[in-house]
PDB file of C-alpha atoms in Angstrom:
ATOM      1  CA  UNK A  25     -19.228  -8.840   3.175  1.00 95.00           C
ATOM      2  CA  UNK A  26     -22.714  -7.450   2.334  1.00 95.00           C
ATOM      3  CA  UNK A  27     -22.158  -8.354  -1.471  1.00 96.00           C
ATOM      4  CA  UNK A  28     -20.856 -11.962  -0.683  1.00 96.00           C
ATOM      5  CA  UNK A  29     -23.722 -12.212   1.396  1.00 95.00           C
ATOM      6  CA  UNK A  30     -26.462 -11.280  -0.958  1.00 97.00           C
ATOM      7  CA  UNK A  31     -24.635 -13.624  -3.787  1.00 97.00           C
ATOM      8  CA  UNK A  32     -24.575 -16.190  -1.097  1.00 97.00           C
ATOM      9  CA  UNK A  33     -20.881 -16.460  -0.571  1.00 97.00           C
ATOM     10  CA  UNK A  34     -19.657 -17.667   2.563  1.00 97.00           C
ATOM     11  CA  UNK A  35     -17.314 -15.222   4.553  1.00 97.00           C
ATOM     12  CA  UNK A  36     -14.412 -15.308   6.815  1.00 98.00           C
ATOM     13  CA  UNK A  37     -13.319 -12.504   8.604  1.00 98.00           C
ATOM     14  CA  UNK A  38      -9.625 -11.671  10.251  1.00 98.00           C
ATOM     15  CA  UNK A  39      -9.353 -10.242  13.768  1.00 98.00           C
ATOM     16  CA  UNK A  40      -6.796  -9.109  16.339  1.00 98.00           C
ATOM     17  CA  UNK A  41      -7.930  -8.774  19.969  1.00 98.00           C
ATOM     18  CA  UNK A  42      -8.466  -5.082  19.411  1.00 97.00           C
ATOM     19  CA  UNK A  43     -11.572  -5.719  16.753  1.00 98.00           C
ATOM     20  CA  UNK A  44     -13.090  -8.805  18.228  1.00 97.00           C
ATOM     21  CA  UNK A  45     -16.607  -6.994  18.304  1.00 98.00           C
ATOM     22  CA  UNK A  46     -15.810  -4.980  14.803  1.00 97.00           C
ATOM     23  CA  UNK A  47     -18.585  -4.648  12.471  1.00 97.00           C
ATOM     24  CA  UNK A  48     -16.852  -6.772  10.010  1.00 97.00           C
ATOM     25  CA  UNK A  49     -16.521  -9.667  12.537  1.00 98.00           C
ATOM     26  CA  UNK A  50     -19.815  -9.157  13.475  1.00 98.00           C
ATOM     27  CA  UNK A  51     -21.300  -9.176  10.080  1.00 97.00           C
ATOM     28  CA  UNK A  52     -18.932 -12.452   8.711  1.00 98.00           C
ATOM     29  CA  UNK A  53     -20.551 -16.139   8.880  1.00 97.00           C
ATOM     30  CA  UNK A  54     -17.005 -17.107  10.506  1.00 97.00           C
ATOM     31  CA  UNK A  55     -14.497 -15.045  12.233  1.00 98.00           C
ATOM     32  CA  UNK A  56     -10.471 -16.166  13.414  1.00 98.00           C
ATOM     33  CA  UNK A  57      -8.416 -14.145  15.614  1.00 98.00           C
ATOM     34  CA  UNK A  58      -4.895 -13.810  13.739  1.00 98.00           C
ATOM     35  CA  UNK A  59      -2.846 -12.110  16.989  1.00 98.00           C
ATOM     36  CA  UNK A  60      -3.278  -9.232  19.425  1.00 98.00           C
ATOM     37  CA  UNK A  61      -3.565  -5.804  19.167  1.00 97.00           C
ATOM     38  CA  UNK A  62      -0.693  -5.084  17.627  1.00 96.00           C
ATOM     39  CA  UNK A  63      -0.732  -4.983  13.691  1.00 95.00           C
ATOM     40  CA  UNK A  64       3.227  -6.484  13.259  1.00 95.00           C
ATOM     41  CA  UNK A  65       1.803 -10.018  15.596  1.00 97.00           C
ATOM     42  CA  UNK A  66      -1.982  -9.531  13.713  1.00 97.00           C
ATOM     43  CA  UNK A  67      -3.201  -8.422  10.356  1.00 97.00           C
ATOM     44  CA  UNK A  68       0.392  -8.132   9.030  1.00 97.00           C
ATOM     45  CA  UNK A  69       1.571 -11.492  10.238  1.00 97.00           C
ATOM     46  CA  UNK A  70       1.294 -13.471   6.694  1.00 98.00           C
ATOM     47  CA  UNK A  71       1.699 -16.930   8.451  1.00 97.00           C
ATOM     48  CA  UNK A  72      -1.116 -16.304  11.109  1.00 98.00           C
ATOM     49  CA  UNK A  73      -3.284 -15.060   8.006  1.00 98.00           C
ATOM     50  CA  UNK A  74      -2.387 -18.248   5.731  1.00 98.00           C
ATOM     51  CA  UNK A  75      -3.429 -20.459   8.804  1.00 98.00           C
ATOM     52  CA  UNK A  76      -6.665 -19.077   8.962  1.00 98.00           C
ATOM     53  CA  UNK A  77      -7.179 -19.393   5.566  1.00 98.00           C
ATOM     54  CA  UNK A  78      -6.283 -22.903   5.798  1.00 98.00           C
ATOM     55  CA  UNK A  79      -8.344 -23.807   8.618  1.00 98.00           C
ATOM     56  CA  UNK A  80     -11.345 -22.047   6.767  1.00 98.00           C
ATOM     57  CA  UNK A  81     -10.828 -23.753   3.437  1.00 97.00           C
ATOM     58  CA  UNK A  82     -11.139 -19.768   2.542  1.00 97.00           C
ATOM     59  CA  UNK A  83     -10.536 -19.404  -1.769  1.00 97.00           C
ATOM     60  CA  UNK A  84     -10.570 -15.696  -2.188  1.00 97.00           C
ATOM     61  CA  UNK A  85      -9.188 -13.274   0.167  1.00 97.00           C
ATOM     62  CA  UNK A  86     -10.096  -9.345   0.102  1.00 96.00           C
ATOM     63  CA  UNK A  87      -6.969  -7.640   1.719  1.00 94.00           C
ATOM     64  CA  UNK A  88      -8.464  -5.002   3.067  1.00 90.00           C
ATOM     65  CA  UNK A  89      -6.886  -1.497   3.044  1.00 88.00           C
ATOM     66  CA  UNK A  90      -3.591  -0.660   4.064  1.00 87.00           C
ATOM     67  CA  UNK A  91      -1.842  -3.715   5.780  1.00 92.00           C
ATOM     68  CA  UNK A  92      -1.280  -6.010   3.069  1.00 95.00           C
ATOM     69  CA  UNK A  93      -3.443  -4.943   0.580  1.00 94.00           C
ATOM     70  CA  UNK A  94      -0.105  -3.325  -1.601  1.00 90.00           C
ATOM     71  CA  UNK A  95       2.190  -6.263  -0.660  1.00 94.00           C
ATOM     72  CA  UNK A  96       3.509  -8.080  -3.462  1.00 95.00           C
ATOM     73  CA  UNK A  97       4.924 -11.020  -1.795  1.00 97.00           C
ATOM     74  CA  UNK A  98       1.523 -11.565  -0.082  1.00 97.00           C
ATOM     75  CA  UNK A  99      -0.170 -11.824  -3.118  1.00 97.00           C
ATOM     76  CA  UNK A 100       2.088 -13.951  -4.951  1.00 97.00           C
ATOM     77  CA  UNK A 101       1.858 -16.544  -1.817  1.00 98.00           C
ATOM     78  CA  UNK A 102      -1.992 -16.430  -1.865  1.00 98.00           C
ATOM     79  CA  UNK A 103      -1.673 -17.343  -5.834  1.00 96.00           C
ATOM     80  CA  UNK A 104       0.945 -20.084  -4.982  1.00 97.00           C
ATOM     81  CA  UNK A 105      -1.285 -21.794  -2.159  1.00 97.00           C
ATOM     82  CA  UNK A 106      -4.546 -21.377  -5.169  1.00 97.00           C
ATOM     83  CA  UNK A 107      -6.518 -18.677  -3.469  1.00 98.00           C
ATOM     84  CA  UNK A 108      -7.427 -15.647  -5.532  1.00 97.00           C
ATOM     85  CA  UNK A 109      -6.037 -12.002  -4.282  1.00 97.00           C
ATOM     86  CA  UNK A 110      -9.079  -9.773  -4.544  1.00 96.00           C
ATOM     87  CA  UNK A 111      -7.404  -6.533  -5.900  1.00 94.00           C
ATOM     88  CA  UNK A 112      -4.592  -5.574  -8.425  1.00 94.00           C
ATOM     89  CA  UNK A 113      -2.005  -8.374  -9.973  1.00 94.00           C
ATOM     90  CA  UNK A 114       1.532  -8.864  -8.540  1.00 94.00           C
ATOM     91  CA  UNK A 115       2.691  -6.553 -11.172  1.00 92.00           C
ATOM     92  CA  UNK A 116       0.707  -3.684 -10.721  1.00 93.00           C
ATOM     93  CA  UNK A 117       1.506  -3.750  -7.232  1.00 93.00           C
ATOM     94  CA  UNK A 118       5.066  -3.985  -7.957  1.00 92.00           C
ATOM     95  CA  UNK A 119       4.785  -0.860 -10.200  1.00 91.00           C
ATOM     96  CA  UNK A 120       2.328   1.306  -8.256  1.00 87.00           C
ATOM     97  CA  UNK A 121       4.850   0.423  -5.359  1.00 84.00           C
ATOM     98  CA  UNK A 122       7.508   2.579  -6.269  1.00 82.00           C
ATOM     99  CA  UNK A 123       6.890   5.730  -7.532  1.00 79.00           C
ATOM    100  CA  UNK A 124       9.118   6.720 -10.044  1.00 83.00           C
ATOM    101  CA  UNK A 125       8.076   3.016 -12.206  1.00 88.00           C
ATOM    102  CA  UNK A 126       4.309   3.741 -11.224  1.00 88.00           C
ATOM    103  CA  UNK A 127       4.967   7.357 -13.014  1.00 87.00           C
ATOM    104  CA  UNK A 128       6.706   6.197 -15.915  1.00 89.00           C
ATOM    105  CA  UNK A 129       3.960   3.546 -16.441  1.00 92.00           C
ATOM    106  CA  UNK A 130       1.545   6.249 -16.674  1.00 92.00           C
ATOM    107  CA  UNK A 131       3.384   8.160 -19.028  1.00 92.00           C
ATOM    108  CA  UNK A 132       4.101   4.761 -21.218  1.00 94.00           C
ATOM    109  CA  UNK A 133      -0.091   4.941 -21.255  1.00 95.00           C
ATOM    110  CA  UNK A 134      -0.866   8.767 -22.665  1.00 95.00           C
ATOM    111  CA  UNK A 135      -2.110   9.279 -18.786  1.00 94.00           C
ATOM    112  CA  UNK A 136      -1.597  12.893 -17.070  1.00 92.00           C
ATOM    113  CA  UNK A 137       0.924  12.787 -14.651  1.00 88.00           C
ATOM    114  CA  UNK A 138       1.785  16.437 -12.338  1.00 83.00           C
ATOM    115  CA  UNK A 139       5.029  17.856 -14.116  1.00 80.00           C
ATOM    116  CA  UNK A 140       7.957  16.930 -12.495  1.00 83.00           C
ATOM    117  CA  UNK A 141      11.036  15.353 -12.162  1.00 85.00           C
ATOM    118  CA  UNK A 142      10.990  11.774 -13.385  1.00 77.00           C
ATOM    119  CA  UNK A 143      14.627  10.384 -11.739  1.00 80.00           C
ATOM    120  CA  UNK A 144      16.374  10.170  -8.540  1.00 85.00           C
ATOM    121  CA  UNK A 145      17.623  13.553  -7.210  1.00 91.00           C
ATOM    122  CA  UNK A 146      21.245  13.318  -6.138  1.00 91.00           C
ATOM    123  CA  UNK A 147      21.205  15.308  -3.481  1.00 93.00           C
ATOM    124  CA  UNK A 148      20.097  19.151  -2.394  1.00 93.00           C
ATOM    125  CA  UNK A 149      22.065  21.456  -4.854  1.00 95.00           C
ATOM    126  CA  UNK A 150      20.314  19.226  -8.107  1.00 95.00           C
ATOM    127  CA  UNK A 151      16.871  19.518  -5.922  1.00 94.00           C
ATOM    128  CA  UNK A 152      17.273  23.052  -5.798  1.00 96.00           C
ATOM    129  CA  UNK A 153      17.984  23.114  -9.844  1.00 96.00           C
ATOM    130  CA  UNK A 154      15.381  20.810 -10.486  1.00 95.00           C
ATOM    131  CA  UNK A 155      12.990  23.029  -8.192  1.00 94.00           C
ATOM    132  CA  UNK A 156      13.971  26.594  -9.648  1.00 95.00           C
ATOM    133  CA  UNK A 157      13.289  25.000 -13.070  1.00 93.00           C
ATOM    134  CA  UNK A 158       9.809  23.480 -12.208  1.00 92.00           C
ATOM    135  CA  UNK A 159       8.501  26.721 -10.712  1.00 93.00           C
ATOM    136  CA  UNK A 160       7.840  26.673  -6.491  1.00 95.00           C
ATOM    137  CA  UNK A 161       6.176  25.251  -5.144  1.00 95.00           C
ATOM    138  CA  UNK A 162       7.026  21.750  -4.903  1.00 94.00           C
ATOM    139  CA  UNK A 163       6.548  18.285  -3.727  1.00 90.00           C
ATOM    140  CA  UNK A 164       9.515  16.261  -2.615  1.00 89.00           C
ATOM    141  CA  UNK A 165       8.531  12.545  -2.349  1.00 82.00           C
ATOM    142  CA  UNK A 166      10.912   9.312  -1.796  1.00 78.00           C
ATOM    143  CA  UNK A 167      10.366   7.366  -4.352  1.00 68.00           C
ATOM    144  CA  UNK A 168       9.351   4.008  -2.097  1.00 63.00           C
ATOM    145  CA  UNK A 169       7.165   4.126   0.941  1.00 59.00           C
ATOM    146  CA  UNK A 170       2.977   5.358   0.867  1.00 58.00           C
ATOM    147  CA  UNK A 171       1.096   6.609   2.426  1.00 59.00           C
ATOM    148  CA  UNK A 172       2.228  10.092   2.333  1.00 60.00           C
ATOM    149  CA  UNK A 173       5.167   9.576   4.176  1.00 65.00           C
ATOM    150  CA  UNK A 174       8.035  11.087   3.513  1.00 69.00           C
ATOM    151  CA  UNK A 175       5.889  13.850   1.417  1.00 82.00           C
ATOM    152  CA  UNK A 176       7.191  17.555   1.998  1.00 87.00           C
ATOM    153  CA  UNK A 177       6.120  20.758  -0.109  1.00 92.00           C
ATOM    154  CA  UNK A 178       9.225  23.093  -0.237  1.00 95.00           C
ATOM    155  CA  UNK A 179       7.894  26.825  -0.985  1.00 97.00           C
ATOM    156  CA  UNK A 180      11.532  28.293  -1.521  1.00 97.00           C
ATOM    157  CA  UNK A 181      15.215  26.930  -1.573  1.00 96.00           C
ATOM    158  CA  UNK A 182      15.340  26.861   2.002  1.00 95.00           C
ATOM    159  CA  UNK A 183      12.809  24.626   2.305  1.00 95.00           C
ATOM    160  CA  UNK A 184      13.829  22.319  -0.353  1.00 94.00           C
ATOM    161  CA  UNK A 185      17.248  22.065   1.979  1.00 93.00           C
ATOM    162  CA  UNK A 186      15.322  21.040   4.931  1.00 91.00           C
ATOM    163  CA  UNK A 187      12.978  18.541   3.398  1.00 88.00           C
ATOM    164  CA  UNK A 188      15.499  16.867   1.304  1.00 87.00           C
ATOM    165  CA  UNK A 189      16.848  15.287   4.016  1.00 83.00           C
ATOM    166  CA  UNK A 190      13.384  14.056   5.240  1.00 81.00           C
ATOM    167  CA  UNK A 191      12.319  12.736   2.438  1.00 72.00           C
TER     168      UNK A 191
END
C-alpha cells in the first residue's frame, strides 16, 4: 500500500469484521468488508472478494499471504474477469502446489534440492527402506498441503512408523 501510494495508485483494501481497524484498512484510500471473522465466510470467500473488486472497479489485486495467495483457481478467475494477480502465474502455483512436481521442477532447472526420495512412498515398510538408505534423520512430508502440515522428522524406524500415518 505504501508503494502504490507513493506511485500514486489508488488502493482497495479487504476486511472481515475482525480487522476493521487493521493497519492495512487504515492505510488504503478505500476499504470493503468481505464477511465476518471467520476466514471460510471472509478473505477465503472468492465471490465476496470478486464483488468487491467489482464494486471498486479494482484492476490488480495483491493476494496477500496465505489465504488465497497459492490458489490456482483464484488466480485464473481474476485473469478471466481482466484483473492482474499480483504474484506467481497459474502454473507456478500449480507446480509449487504439490511437492513432488515443485521438486522435480527444480531438478529439471540444475537447482539444489535436499536429497531425498522423489516418488510416493507406498506405505511404512518402503518408508523405512527409503529412510535406512537416506541416512536418519528424516523428513516425512505429504506431498499436497503447506504450510508445514503434515511435516514429521522420524529419528529411527520407530518413528518413521508413527509419522507415516500422520503424514
Amino acid at each position: 500500500i505504501r508503494t502504490c501510494k507513493e506511485m500514486g495508485i489508488k488502493t482497495v483494501a479487504i476486511y472481515s469484521d475482525a480487522d476493521s481497524q487493521a493497519l492495512h484498512v487504515r492505510m488504503a484510500d478505500e476499504a470493503v468488508r468481505v464477511g465476518p471473522p471467520v476466514a471460510a465466510e471472509s478473505y477465503l470467500n472468492m465471490d465476496a472478494i470478486f464483488t468487491a473488486i467489482e464494486e471498486t472497479g479494482a484492476k490488480a489485486v495483491h493476494p496477500g499471504y496465505g489465504f488465497l495467495s497459492e490458489n490456482e483457481e483464484f488466480a485464473r478467475e481474476l485473469s478471466k474477469r481482466g484483473v492482474v494477480f499480483i504474484g506467481p502465474n497459474t502454473h507456478a502455483i500449480h507446480v509449487m502446489g504439490d511437492k513432488l512436481e515443485s521438486k522435480r521442477t527444480a531438478l529439471s532447472a540444475n537447482v539444489n534440492t535436499i536429497p531425498g526420495f522423489d516418488g510416493i512412498v507406498k506405505d511404512t515398510d518402503e518408508a523405512i527402506k527409503l529412510a535406512q538408505e537416506i541416512g536418519y534423520p528424516v523428513m516425512l512430508k505429504a506431498s499436497a498441503g503447506g504450510g508445514g502440515k503434515g511435516m514429521r522428522i522420524a529419528w529411527n524406524d520407530k518413528e518413521i512408523m508413527e509419522g507415516f500415518v500422520l503424514a
